[in-house]
Amino acid sequence: MPAPIYTAKSTLSYPLYCADFDPYNDSFLLVGGGGGEGRSGVGNKITLLNTSRRKQISEVVDIELARDEDSVTSLAVAQSSESSAIVLAGINSSTSHQQAGKNEHLRSFKLDYPPKTNAAEEAVSNEEGKTSGYNGKTTALGRASLFNPSLVVKKETYQRVLRLSPARQERGTRLGAVATGLAPEGEVVLFNANASSPQTSDICGGIALSKGEEAADVDIIEGKGEDFQVVYCTDFEVYQYTVSTASNLNSSSKPRFLYGTPHPDAFSSGNARPIFRAIRFLTQNLLLLLQNKPGRSGAELLILDIMESGGLSNIILRKRLHRSMKAAIGLEVAILSSDSKGAKQIVVAVAGQDISIELLTLDYTPAKGLGKFRLHSVLRDIHPLQLTKLTFSTFRAPSHPVTSATMPQYLKLASVSMGNTVVVHTLPLSPFPFKSGEPRYVLITPGASEAAQLTFSVFVSIIMVALGAFLLQAFTEIRGGTPPYLGATNWLSPTVKDWIARPYMFENVTPPVITTNLPSVEQARDTVPDGANLRKKLGLRHLLKWRSSGDTTGKAIMVRDEGTDVSAEVHGDKEIVRMEAKRWEDLEEHEREGWKQKLTEVGEWAAEEGEAVLQGVFFSQIVGAVGQAVGGG
């Protein structure tokens, strides 16, 4: 049974649309949102929250944003230290600026953290939930428009996606990506996220999508050597793009098509196709895709295996999400620590329109690849209104060796909603193997191998079948249907026995004996009559078979011509002598030809049977005329 999940909840003063943990300190969570432009009374903000306590969330500092601009639609912590963090956010400029052809959608801010004595686990909250003894300082670092100018003139266009490559322990180069939303033609722009305030000079790649297409989601991973691998999905297709640090993060490569949702069958009832909602890297060659089925009929997770040879990638695993999730709205993954062999566990969270989060795990080993999805839990009714964003903290395993003095390890999952609420679930992790000094950490302890699970399932099935057969036998004995092999009626109390038990219904019944007068094969053979009694009853073919089936000493077959037919009879040897008949081998050539023609016409002989079967058969000389006619006489 999974360990209990700790939950903390806080309600802010504005609707929330985005969230991100500090990748180096999971005690700090940034959330953003607001009422947008022109909504009186509801401001636009970015808030730093302290989540160090498993059952409490406290506000640290707010960044008050202009009310004549749009709300915060995307958010990411680009850099951080013990004293501060640099945050990137997607915020549209005011309508007047957009009409003037200027939309500085990418903003950067610096937030000072509370002193270490008041931060994280040592923070002290006052009655209002604010961290005491700290007056946070926030600084706006810059703003930029990275999208093609022709795309930002439409006021509905906004920064739909903001995604950064995973933060490494050694704090290396990070690549960022932004993607348009509601643009006439979609665009994905890649930039150097190490810059404190990214500008157009930091752009290192761009992907122009076809008219009417937009990137539903983007993800980035460090590839082999000095490359970054970027993947994005539209409604129906998945693409890969490579950026190399060897060329100062510049790339002129074209996106590689990986996979497309097949068109429905021509004879199917509908023509709608499933739509991709989100995409995440699991490894450099494995992608996790979230797909919504047509007509809000459910959601599904797909594992896409990227072919290194350059061919089309394949879907190798599917997982249907719980039935009440008619459509999914968000996907996040957390990759836990690995052991010396590269084995690791991946935690998957999917948010649904029913305000639920489904938690699953995938076990990965380099030798065997991915295992099957395993359900951890389904968190329901988390927020009062629509859930808008999920985010995991970055798990960093404790140093080895792990001893009894090592602190318990946790993974945090934050979610925000349009109902102004933020919820943080703290998921306890377990070392695996448990007694190892250098374990990896897992959310669900890996189970037995598939072979062991199959053996166990077969064993349980055999037990269930045997139990069912035992109960059926006991029941039929009690009701008198079978002899009392088990003595089941003796297990009943006298009252129950008198009420339902019946004696064996066939106990004193003698089964009838059925006799037959059918003769045996030998008797039937010995009763073959002589002479005319066989005439017209059995043809020549039957008598030839009779002759070959047993002892016919003293008896012979004679064939007569009946005009349009022939007859075959059995006679004794002495009787044959008195008749005008010749054996087949004694007939003249023209006589044999005449008989072969006759026998063929009446169906008693065929040329492929050969003349050997006619050896020893007598033929009446009355048919001599037939032979003469055939001979031309």
PDB file of N, CA, C and O in Angstrom, residues 481-524:
ATOM      1  N   GLY A 481     -27.501 -34.755  -6.953  1.00  0.00           N
ATOM      2  CA  GLY A 481     -27.160 -34.921  -8.357  1.00  0.00           C
ATOM      3  C   GLY A 481     -26.022 -35.877  -8.618  1.00  0.00           C
ATOM      4  O   GLY A 481     -25.890 -36.395  -9.724  1.00  0.00           O
ATOM      5  N   THR A 482     -25.157 -36.110  -7.627  1.00  0.00           N
ATOM      6  CA  THR A 482     -24.009 -37.011  -7.791  1.00  0.00           C
ATOM      7  C   THR A 482     -23.866 -37.876  -6.545  1.00  0.00           C
ATOM      8  O   THR A 482     -24.380 -37.531  -5.462  1.00  0.00           O
ATOM      9  N   PRO A 483     -23.164 -38.985  -6.662  1.00  0.00           N
ATOM     10  CA  PRO A 483     -22.912 -39.817  -5.468  1.00  0.00           C
ATOM     11  C   PRO A 483     -22.145 -39.025  -4.414  1.00  0.00           C
ATOM     12  O   PRO A 483     -21.386 -38.104  -4.746  1.00  0.00           O
ATOM     13  N   PRO A 484     -22.280 -39.368  -3.158  1.00  0.00           N
ATOM     14  CA  PRO A 484     -21.649 -38.597  -2.068  1.00  0.00           C
ATOM     15  C   PRO A 484     -20.171 -38.915  -1.895  1.00  0.00           C
ATOM     16  O   PRO A 484     -19.762 -39.549  -0.915  1.00  0.00           O
ATOM     17  N   TYR A 485     -19.360 -38.440  -2.853  1.00  0.00           N
ATOM     18  CA  TYR A 485     -17.919 -38.648  -2.752  1.00  0.00           C
ATOM     19  C   TYR A 485     -17.322 -37.830  -1.610  1.00  0.00           C
ATOM     20  O   TYR A 485     -16.418 -38.271  -0.911  1.00  0.00           O
ATOM     21  N   LEU A 486     -17.773 -36.586  -1.456  1.00  0.00           N
ATOM     22  CA  LEU A 486     -17.227 -35.711  -0.426  1.00  0.00           C
ATOM     23  C   LEU A 486     -17.961 -35.817   0.903  1.00  0.00           C
ATOM     24  O   LEU A 486     -17.419 -35.401   1.937  1.00  0.00           O
ATOM     25  N   GLY A 487     -19.177 -36.341   0.878  1.00  0.00           N
ATOM     26  CA  GLY A 487     -19.991 -36.367   2.092  1.00  0.00           C
ATOM     27  C   GLY A 487     -20.418 -34.980   2.511  1.00  0.00           C
ATOM     28  O   GLY A 487     -20.455 -34.655   3.706  1.00  0.00           O
ATOM     29  N   ALA A 488     -20.749 -34.137   1.516  1.00  0.00           N
ATOM     30  CA  ALA A 488     -21.053 -32.735   1.806  1.00  0.00           C
ATOM     31  C   ALA A 488     -22.302 -32.567   2.657  1.00  0.00           C
ATOM     32  O   ALA A 488     -22.408 -31.606   3.420  1.00  0.00           O
ATOM     33  N   THR A 489     -23.250 -33.489   2.527  1.00  0.00           N
ATOM     34  CA  THR A 489     -24.473 -33.358   3.331  1.00  0.00           C
ATOM     35  C   THR A 489     -24.186 -33.475   4.820  1.00  0.00           C
ATOM     36  O   THR A 489     -24.946 -32.952   5.638  1.00  0.00           O
ATOM     37  N   ASN A 490     -23.104 -34.165   5.186  1.00  0.00           N
ATOM     38  CA  ASN A 490     -22.762 -34.309   6.602  1.00  0.00           C
ATOM     39  C   ASN A 490     -22.202 -33.022   7.196  1.00  0.00           C
ATOM     40  O   ASN A 490     -22.036 -32.916   8.418  1.00  0.00           O
ATOM     41  N   TRP A 491     -21.859 -32.023   6.325  1.00  0.00           N
ATOM     42  CA  TRP A 491     -21.332 -30.757   6.825  1.00  0.00           C
ATOM     43  C   TRP A 491     -22.449 -29.832   7.309  1.00  0.00           C
ATOM     44  O   TRP A 491     -22.183 -28.820   7.953  1.00  0.00           O
ATOM     45  N   LEU A 492     -23.691 -30.170   6.952  1.00  0.00           N
ATOM     46  CA  LEU A 492     -24.821 -29.298   7.251  1.00  0.00           C
ATOM     47  C   LEU A 492     -25.418 -29.626   8.605  1.00  0.00           C
ATOM     48  O   LEU A 492     -25.369 -30.781   9.067  1.00  0.00           O
ATOM     49  N   SER A 493     -25.988 -28.614   9.222  1.00  0.00           N
ATOM     50  CA  SER A 493     -26.733 -28.843  10.459  1.00  0.00           C
ATOM     51  C   SER A 493     -28.006 -29.611  10.132  1.00  0.00           C
ATOM     52  O   SER A 493     -28.486 -29.588   8.990  1.00  0.00           O
ATOM     53  N   PRO A 494     -28.584 -30.320  11.090  1.00  0.00           N
ATOM     54  CA  PRO A 494     -29.802 -31.109  10.809  1.00  0.00           C
ATOM     55  C   PRO A 494     -30.922 -30.278  10.193  1.00  0.00           C
ATOM     56  O   PRO A 494     -31.619 -30.734   9.296  1.00  0.00           O
ATOM     57  N   THR A 495     -31.086 -29.041  10.680  1.00  0.00           N
ATOM     58  CA  THR A 495     -32.179 -28.201  10.153  1.00  0.00           C
ATOM     59  C   THR A 495     -31.945 -27.858   8.687  1.00  0.00           C
ATOM     60  O   THR A 495     -32.832 -28.011   7.834  1.00  0.00           O
ATOM     61  N   VAL A 496     -30.739 -27.393   8.395  1.00  0.00           N
ATOM     62  CA  VAL A 496     -30.419 -27.030   7.019  1.00  0.00           C
ATOM     63  C   VAL A 496     -30.429 -28.269   6.131  1.00  0.00           C
ATOM     64  O   VAL A 496     -30.885 -28.233   4.984  1.00  0.00           O
ATOM     65  N   LYS A 497     -29.959 -29.387   6.665  1.00  0.00           N
ATOM     66  CA  LYS A 497     -29.923 -30.625   5.884  1.00  0.00           C
ATOM     67  C   LYS A 497     -31.325 -31.069   5.490  1.00  0.00           C
ATOM     68  O   LYS A 497     -31.570 -31.459   4.342  1.00  0.00           O
ATOM     69  N   ASP A 498     -32.262 -31.010   6.428  1.00  0.00           N
ATOM     70  CA  ASP A 498     -33.644 -31.385   6.108  1.00  0.00           C
ATOM     71  C   ASP A 498     -34.280 -30.418   5.120  1.00  0.00           C
ATOM     72  O   ASP A 498     -35.198 -30.789   4.378  1.00  0.00           O
ATOM     73  N   TRP A 499     -33.787 -29.183   5.117  1.00  0.00           N
ATOM     74  CA  TRP A 499     -34.404 -28.151   4.272  1.00  0.00           C
ATOM     75  C   TRP A 499     -33.948 -28.236   2.818  1.00  0.00           C
ATOM     76  O   TRP A 499     -34.754 -28.124   1.894  1.00  0.00           O
ATOM     77  N   ILE A 500     -32.636 -28.429   2.578  1.00  0.00           N
ATOM     78  CA  ILE A 500     -32.130 -28.358   1.207  1.00  0.00           C
ATOM     79  C   ILE A 500     -31.551 -29.662   0.684  1.00  0.00           C
ATOM     80  O   ILE A 500     -31.399 -29.822  -0.527  1.00  0.00           O
ATOM     81  N   ALA A 501     -31.168 -30.593   1.566  1.00  0.00           N
ATOM     82  CA  ALA A 501     -30.499 -31.807   1.088  1.00  0.00           C
ATOM     83  C   ALA A 501     -31.478 -32.756   0.414  1.00  0.00           C
ATOM     84  O   ALA A 501     -32.667 -32.824   0.773  1.00  0.00           O
ATOM     85  N   ARG A 502     -31.006 -33.496  -0.581  1.00  0.00           N
ATOM     86  CA  ARG A 502     -31.793 -34.502  -1.284  1.00  0.00           C
ATOM     87  C   ARG A 502     -30.958 -35.769  -1.404  1.00  0.00           C
ATOM     88  O   ARG A 502     -29.742 -35.708  -1.550  1.00  0.00           O
ATOM     89  N   PRO A 503     -31.605 -36.924  -1.348  1.00  0.00           N
ATOM     90  CA  PRO A 503     -30.841 -38.171  -1.539  1.00  0.00           C
ATOM     91  C   PRO A 503     -30.392 -38.291  -2.995  1.00  0.00           C
ATOM     92  O   PRO A 503     -30.969 -37.678  -3.892  1.00  0.00           O
ATOM     93  N   TYR A 504     -29.380 -39.137  -3.199  1.00  0.00           N
ATOM     94  CA  TYR A 504     -28.863 -39.364  -4.547  1.00  0.00           C
ATOM     95  C   TYR A 504     -29.962 -39.974  -5.392  1.00  0.00           C
ATOM     96  O   TYR A 504     -30.494 -41.049  -5.089  1.00  0.00           O
ATOM     97  N   MET A 505     -30.360 -39.301  -6.460  1.00  0.00           N
ATOM     98  CA  MET A 505     -31.551 -39.665  -7.216  1.00  0.00           C
ATOM     99  C   MET A 505     -31.387 -40.963  -8.011  1.00  0.00           C
ATOM    100  O   MET A 505     -32.367 -41.558  -8.421  1.00  0.00           O
ATOM    101  N   PHE A 506     -30.163 -41.423  -8.266  1.00  0.00           N
ATOM    102  CA  PHE A 506     -29.961 -42.646  -9.060  1.00  0.00           C
ATOM    103  C   PHE A 506     -29.473 -43.823  -8.200  1.00  0.00           C
ATOM    104  O   PHE A 506     -28.927 -44.784  -8.701  1.00  0.00           O
ATOM    105  N   GLU A 507     -29.693 -43.720  -6.873  1.00  0.00           N
ATOM    106  CA  GLU A 507     -29.103 -44.713  -5.968  1.00  0.00           C
ATOM    107  C   GLU A 507     -29.651 -46.112  -6.195  1.00  0.00           C
ATOM    108  O   GLU A 507     -28.918 -47.093  -6.183  1.00  0.00           O
ATOM    109  N   ASN A 508     -30.990 -46.267  -6.375  1.00  0.00           N
ATOM    110  CA  ASN A 508     -31.609 -47.596  -6.512  1.00  0.00           C
ATOM    111  C   ASN A 508     -32.136 -47.860  -7.912  1.00  0.00           C
ATOM    112  O   ASN A 508     -33.030 -48.672  -8.100  1.00  0.00           O
ATOM    113  N   VAL A 509     -31.624 -47.168  -8.857  1.00  0.00           N
ATOM    114  CA  VAL A 509     -32.096 -47.335 -10.230  1.00  0.00           C
ATOM    115  C   VAL A 509     -31.125 -48.223 -10.983  1.00  0.00           C
ATOM    116  O   VAL A 509     -29.916 -47.972 -10.987  1.00  0.00           O
ATOM    117  N   THR A 510     -31.680 -49.321 -11.574  1.00  0.00           N
ATOM    118  CA  THR A 510     -30.846 -50.216 -12.381  1.00  0.00           C
ATOM    119  C   THR A 510     -30.904 -49.758 -13.830  1.00  0.00           C
ATOM    120  O   THR A 510     -31.988 -49.701 -14.408  1.00  0.00           O
ATOM    121  N   PRO A 511     -29.806 -49.445 -14.402  1.00  0.00           N
ATOM    122  CA  PRO A 511     -29.839 -48.943 -15.780  1.00  0.00           C
ATOM    123  C   PRO A 511     -30.292 -50.018 -16.741  1.00  0.00           C
ATOM    124  O   PRO A 511     -29.951 -51.182 -16.577  1.00  0.00           O
ATOM    125  N   PRO A 512     -31.127 -49.730 -17.712  1.00  0.00           N
ATOM    126  CA  PRO A 512     -31.619 -50.723 -18.669  1.00  0.00           C
ATOM    127  C   PRO A 512     -30.497 -51.263 -19.536  1.00  0.00           C
ATOM    128  O   PRO A 512     -29.538 -50.558 -19.821  1.00  0.00           O
ATOM    129  N   VAL A 513     -30.654 -52.553 -19.898  1.00  0.00           N
ATOM    130  CA  VAL A 513     -29.686 -53.195 -20.770  1.00  0.00           C
ATOM    131  C   VAL A 513     -30.230 -53.184 -22.186  1.00  0.00           C
ATOM    132  O   VAL A 513     -31.333 -53.685 -22.430  1.00  0.00           O
ATOM    133  N   ILE A 514     -29.510 -52.617 -23.087  1.00  0.00           N
ATOM    134  CA  ILE A 514     -29.942 -52.515 -24.488  1.00  0.00           C
ATOM    135  C   ILE A 514     -29.244 -53.604 -25.274  1.00  0.00           C
ATOM    136  O   ILE A 514     -28.009 -53.698 -25.266  1.00  0.00           O
ATOM    137  N   THR A 515     -30.023 -54.462 -25.901  1.00  0.00           N
ATOM    138  CA  THR A 515     -29.458 -55.562 -26.688  1.00  0.00           C
ATOM    139  C   THR A 515     -29.705 -55.308 -28.163  1.00  0.00           C
ATOM    140  O   THR A 515     -30.596 -54.551 -28.536  1.00  0.00           O
ATOM    141  N   THR A 516     -28.925 -55.957 -28.976  1.00  0.00           N
ATOM    142  CA  THR A 516     -29.052 -55.813 -30.419  1.00  0.00           C
ATOM    143  C   THR A 516     -28.864 -57.152 -31.099  1.00  0.00           C
ATOM    144  O   THR A 516     -28.134 -58.005 -30.589  1.00  0.00           O
ATOM    145  N   ASN A 517     -29.538 -57.362 -32.181  1.00  0.00           N
ATOM    146  CA  ASN A 517     -29.435 -58.595 -32.951  1.00  0.00           C
ATOM    147  C   ASN A 517     -28.637 -58.413 -34.226  1.00  0.00           C
ATOM    148  O   ASN A 517     -28.731 -59.221 -35.137  1.00  0.00           O
ATOM    149  N   LEU A 518     -27.884 -57.322 -34.314  1.00  0.00           N
ATOM    150  CA  LEU A 518     -27.111 -57.095 -35.523  1.00  0.00           C
ATOM    151  C   LEU A 518     -26.037 -58.159 -35.640  1.00  0.00           C
ATOM    152  O   LEU A 518     -25.341 -58.469 -34.666  1.00  0.00           O
ATOM    153  N   PRO A 519     -25.867 -58.767 -36.789  1.00  0.00           N
ATOM    154  CA  PRO A 519     -24.848 -59.806 -36.965  1.00  0.00           C
ATOM    155  C   PRO A 519     -23.462 -59.190 -36.968  1.00  0.00           C
ATOM    156  O   PRO A 519     -23.294 -58.012 -37.268  1.00  0.00           O
ATOM    157  N   SER A 520     -22.487 -60.032 -36.621  1.00  0.00           N
ATOM    158  CA  SER A 520     -21.103 -59.595 -36.669  1.00  0.00           C
ATOM    159  C   SER A 520     -20.625 -59.552 -38.114  1.00  0.00           C
ATOM    160  O   SER A 520     -21.301 -60.057 -39.026  1.00  0.00           O
ATOM    161  N   VAL A 521     -19.459 -58.967 -38.303  1.00  0.00           N
ATOM    162  CA  VAL A 521     -18.901 -58.886 -39.650  1.00  0.00           C
ATOM    163  C   VAL A 521     -18.659 -60.269 -40.218  1.00  0.00           C
ATOM    164  O   VAL A 521     -18.916 -60.554 -41.393  1.00  0.00           O
ATOM    165  N   GLU A 522     -18.139 -61.192 -39.359  1.00  0.00           N
ATOM    166  CA  GLU A 522     -17.871 -62.546 -39.829  1.00  0.00           C
ATOM    167  C   GLU A 522     -19.157 -63.246 -40.238  1.00  0.00           C
ATOM    168  O   GLU A 522     -19.227 -63.948 -41.257  1.00  0.00           O
ATOM    169  N   GLN A 523     -20.228 -63.036 -39.395  1.00  0.00           N
ATOM    170  CA  GLN A 523     -21.509 -63.648 -39.742  1.00  0.00           C
ATOM    171  C   GLN A 523     -22.047 -63.094 -41.054  1.00  0.00           C
ATOM    172  O   GLN A 523     -22.576 -63.822 -41.882  1.00  0.00           O
ATOM    173  N   ALA A 524     -21.918 -61.818 -41.253  1.00  0.00           N
ATOM    174  CA  ALA A 524     -22.415 -61.215 -42.489  1.00  0.00           C
ATOM    175  C   ALA A 524     -21.656 -61.732 -43.688  1.00  0.00           C
ATOM    176  O   ALA A 524     -22.226 -61.972 -44.759  1.00  0.00           O
TER     177      ALA A 524
END
